[in-house]
XYZ file of C-alpha atoms in Angstrom:
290
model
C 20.200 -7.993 -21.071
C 18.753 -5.007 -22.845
C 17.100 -2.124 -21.536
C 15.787 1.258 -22.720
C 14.872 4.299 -20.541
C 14.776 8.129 -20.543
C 16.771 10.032 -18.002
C 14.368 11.327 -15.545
C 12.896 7.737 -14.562
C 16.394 6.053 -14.062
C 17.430 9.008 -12.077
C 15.426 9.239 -9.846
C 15.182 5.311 -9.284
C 19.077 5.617 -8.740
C 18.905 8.712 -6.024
C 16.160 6.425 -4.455
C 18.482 3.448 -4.238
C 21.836 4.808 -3.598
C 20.951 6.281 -0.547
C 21.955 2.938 1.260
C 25.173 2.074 -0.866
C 27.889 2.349 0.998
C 30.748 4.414 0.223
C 33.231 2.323 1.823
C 32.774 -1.486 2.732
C 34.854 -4.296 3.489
C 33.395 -6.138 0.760
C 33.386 -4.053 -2.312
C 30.419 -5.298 -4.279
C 28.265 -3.499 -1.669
C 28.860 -0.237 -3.385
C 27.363 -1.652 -6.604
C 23.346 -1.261 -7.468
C 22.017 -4.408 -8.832
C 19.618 -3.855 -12.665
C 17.432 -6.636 -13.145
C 15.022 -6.504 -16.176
C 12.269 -9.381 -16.577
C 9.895 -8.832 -19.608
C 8.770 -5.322 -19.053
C 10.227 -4.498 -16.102
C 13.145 -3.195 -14.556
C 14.150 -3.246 -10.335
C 17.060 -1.781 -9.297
C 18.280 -2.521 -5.740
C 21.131 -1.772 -3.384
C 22.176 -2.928 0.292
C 24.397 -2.118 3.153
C 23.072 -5.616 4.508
C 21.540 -3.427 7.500
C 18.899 -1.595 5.064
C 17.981 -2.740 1.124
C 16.143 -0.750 -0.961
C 14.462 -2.118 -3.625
C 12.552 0.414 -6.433
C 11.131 -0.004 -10.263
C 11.970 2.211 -12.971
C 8.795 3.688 -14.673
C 8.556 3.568 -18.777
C 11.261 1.260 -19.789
C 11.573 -0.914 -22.796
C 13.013 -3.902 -22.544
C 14.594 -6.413 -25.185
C 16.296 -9.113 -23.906
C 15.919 -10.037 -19.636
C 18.982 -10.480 -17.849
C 20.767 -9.195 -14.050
C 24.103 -6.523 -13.942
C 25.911 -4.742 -11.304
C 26.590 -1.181 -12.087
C 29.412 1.115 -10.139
C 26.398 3.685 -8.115
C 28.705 6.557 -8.251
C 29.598 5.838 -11.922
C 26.273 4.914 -13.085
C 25.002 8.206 -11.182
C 27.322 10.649 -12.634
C 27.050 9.174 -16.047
C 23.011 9.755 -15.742
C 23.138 12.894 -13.890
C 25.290 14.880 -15.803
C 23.263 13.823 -19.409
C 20.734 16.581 -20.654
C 17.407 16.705 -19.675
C 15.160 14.154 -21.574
C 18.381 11.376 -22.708
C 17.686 8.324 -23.578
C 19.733 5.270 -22.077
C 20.631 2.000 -23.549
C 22.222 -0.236 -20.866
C 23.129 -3.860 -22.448
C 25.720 -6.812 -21.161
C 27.186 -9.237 -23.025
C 28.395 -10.853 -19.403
C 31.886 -9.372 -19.923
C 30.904 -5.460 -19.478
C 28.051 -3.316 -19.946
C 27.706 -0.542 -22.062
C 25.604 2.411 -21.500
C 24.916 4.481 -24.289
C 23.460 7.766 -24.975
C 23.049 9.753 -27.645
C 26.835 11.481 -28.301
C 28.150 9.039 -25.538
C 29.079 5.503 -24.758
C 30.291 4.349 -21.619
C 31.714 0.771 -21.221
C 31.471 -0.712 -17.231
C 33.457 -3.362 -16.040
C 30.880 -6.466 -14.853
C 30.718 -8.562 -11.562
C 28.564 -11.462 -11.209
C 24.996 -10.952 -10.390
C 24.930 -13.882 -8.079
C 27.592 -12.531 -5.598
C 25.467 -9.877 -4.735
C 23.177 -10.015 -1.468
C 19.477 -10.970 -1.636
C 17.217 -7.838 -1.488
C 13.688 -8.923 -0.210
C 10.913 -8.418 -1.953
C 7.124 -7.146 -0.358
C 4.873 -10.418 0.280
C 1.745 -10.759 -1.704
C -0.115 -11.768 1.321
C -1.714 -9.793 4.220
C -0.275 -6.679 5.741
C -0.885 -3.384 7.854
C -1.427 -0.439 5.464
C -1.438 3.346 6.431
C -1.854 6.525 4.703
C 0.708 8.303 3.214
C 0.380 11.699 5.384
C -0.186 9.527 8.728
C 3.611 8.026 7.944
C 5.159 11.011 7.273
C 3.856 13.009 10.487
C 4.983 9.578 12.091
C 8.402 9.934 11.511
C 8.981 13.425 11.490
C 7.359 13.547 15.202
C 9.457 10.125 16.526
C 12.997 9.792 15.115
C 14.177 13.042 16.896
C 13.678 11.347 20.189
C 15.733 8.491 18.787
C 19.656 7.629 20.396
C 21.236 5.865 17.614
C 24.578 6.639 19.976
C 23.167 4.867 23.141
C 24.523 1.008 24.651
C 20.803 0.167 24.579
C 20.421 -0.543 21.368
C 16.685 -0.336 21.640
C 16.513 3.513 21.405
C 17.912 3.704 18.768
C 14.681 2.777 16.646
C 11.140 4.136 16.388
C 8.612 1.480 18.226
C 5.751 0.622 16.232
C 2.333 -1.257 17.991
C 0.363 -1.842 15.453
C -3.065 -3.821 15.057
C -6.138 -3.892 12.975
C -7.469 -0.573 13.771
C -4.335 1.309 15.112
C -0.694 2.501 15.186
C 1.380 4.027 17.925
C 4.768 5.300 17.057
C 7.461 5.934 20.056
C 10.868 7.566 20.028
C 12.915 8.074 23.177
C 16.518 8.169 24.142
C 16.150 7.936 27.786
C 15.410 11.375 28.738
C 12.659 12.408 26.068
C 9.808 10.942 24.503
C 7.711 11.189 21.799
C 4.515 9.621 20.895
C 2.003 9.890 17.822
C -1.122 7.199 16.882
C -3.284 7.040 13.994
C -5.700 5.229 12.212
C -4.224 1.513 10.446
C -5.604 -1.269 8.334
C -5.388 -4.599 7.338
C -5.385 -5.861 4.169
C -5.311 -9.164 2.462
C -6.228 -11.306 5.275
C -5.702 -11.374 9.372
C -2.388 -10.340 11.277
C -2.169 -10.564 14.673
C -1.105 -7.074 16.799
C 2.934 -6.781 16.077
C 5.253 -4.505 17.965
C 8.731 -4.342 15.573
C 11.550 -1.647 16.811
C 12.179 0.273 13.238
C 16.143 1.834 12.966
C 15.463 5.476 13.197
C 17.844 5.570 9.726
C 15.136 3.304 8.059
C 12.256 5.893 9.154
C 13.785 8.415 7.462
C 14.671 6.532 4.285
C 10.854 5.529 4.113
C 9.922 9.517 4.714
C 12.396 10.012 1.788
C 10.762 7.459 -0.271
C 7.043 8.755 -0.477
C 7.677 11.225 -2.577
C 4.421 13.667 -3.488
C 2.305 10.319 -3.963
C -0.544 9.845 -1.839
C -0.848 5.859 -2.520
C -1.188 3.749 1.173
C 2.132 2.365 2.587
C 1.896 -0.954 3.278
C 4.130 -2.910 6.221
C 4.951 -6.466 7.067
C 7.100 -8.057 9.572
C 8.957 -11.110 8.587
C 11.049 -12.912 10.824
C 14.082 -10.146 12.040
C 12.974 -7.954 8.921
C 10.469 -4.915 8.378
C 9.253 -4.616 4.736
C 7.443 -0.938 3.752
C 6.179 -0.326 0.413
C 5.086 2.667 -1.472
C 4.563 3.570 -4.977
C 7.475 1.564 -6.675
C 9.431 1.339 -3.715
C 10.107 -1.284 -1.316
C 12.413 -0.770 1.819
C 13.369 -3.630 4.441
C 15.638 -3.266 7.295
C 16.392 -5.468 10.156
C 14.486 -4.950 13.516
C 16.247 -3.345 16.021
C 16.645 -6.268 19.245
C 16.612 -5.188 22.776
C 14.048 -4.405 25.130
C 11.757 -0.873 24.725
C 11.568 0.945 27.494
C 8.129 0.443 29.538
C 6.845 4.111 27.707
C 3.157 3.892 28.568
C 4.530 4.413 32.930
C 4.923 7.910 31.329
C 1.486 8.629 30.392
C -0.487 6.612 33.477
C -4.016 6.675 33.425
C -4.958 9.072 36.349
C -8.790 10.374 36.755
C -7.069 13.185 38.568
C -5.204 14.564 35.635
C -5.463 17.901 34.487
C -5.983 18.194 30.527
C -4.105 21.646 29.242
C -4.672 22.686 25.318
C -2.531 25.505 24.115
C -1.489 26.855 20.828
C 1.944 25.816 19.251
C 2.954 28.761 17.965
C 2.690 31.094 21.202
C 3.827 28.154 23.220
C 7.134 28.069 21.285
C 7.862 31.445 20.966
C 7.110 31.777 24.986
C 9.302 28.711 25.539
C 12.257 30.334 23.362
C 12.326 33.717 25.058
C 12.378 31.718 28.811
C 15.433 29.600 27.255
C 17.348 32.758 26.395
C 18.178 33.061 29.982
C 19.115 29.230 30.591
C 22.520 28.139 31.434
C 24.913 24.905 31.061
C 24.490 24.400 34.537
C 20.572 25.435 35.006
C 18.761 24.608 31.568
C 15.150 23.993 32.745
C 12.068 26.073 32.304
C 9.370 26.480 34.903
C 5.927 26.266 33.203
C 3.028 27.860 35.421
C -1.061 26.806 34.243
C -3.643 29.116 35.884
């Protein structure tokens, strides 16, 4: 395997994957990221065999296709602490590999490709797609609800009903809840409506992952698995199992309801001053609507 890159691409496709290598793990080969190169491409990936990130690094050159594991925190360092504007040469000869940069060479040991866990890849066939704004207002308004701490393992994911036309995202722990819909797709062919349970932790890797691009993120379901892609990016994570609570008996449908719009910012600052006078024992605040 031989593969050329600057430093700016494989950075940033390494802070991208890392994220979900393990510092510690019972089986070691975890805290590896796995380099594949096939013609002119180049994937790296990385699992904590809850969540497996799998990203492509942009403007390579490529000589020679082939798999390696690489040591994250090594590999990281080693391309981190490189000037601006480097260029990498990573090649194996199956015994090591050898990084090379201008005034340095670095020589890794090598593990076998083939111990390391499967990281799936998006399907080519149909999915939901949303836009890249809707997402991140979707997680940033759900997964502080979330209780990744609670017995019911439910709440401690972001529910997602999506169909044709629509998403709903819902984040509780019990005691709070947030909700937040917007427009979806479907593209490549027909899905029926799908209800997955997201890990709040996978959210916020797939808010990490979209970047400044604006490019649709597109979501399947397969099996026990969610699969989110964006820009060169793919993310799955198992489903969270368990039951969700019944969160539409919060919002019942009553022609007798009273409909109150109010500005955020006053709102806040109104509720802050009231909370200044809260206690442990008394923390509520009375709201009043004339």
């Amino acid at each position: 395997m031989n593969l050329r890159c600057t430093r700016e691409p494989l950075l940033a496709a390494l802070q991208t994957a890392a994220v979900v290598v393990p510092s510690r793990s019972t089986r070691p080969i975890l805290t590896n990221v796995k380099l594949d190169v096939d013609g002119s491409t180049a994937v790296l990936s990385a699992t904590d065999l809850e969540i497996g990130i799998r990203t492509e690094i942009e403007g390579v050159e490529t000589t020679a296709a082939g798999s390696v594991l690489l040591p994250s925190v090594r590999l990281m360092a080693i391309v981190r602490e490189s000037p601006p504007g480097t260029t990498f040469e990573i090649e194996t000869d199956g015994n090591a590999t050898v990084v090379k940069a201008a005034r340095s060479q670095f020589r890794l040991p090598a593990e076998d490709p083939v111990e390391f866990p499967s990281v799936a890849t998006f399907p080519t066939d149909a999915c939901f797609e949303l836009s890249t704004p809707l997402v991140r207002e979707l997680v940033r308004r759900t997964v502080f609800a979330t209780d990744n701490e609670s017995s019911r393992y439910a709440l401690g994911g972001v529910l997602l009903e999506l169909t044709d036309a629509t998403v709903v995202a819902v984040g509780t722990d019990g005691r709070r809840l947030a909700k937040m819909e917007g427009p979806s797709s479907i593209q490549g062919g027909e899905l029926p409506a799908t209800q997955p349970i997201v890990p709040a932790r996978a959210m916020q890797l797939i808010e990490r992952s979209l970047g400044d691009a604006e490019a649709p993120v597109k979501l399947a379901v397969q099996g026990s698995d969610v699969l989110i892609h964006t820009g060169y990016t793919t993310i799955s994570a198992r489903l969270v199992e368990g039951r969700f609570p019944r969160w539409r008996d919060v919002f019942p449908e009553r022609p007798d309801a009273v409909s109150v719009k109010v500005v955020a910012g006053p709102l806040l600052s109104a509720v802050r001053q009231a909370a200044i006078v809260t206690s442990e024992q008394s923390k509520g605040v009375d709201f009043g609507f004339e």
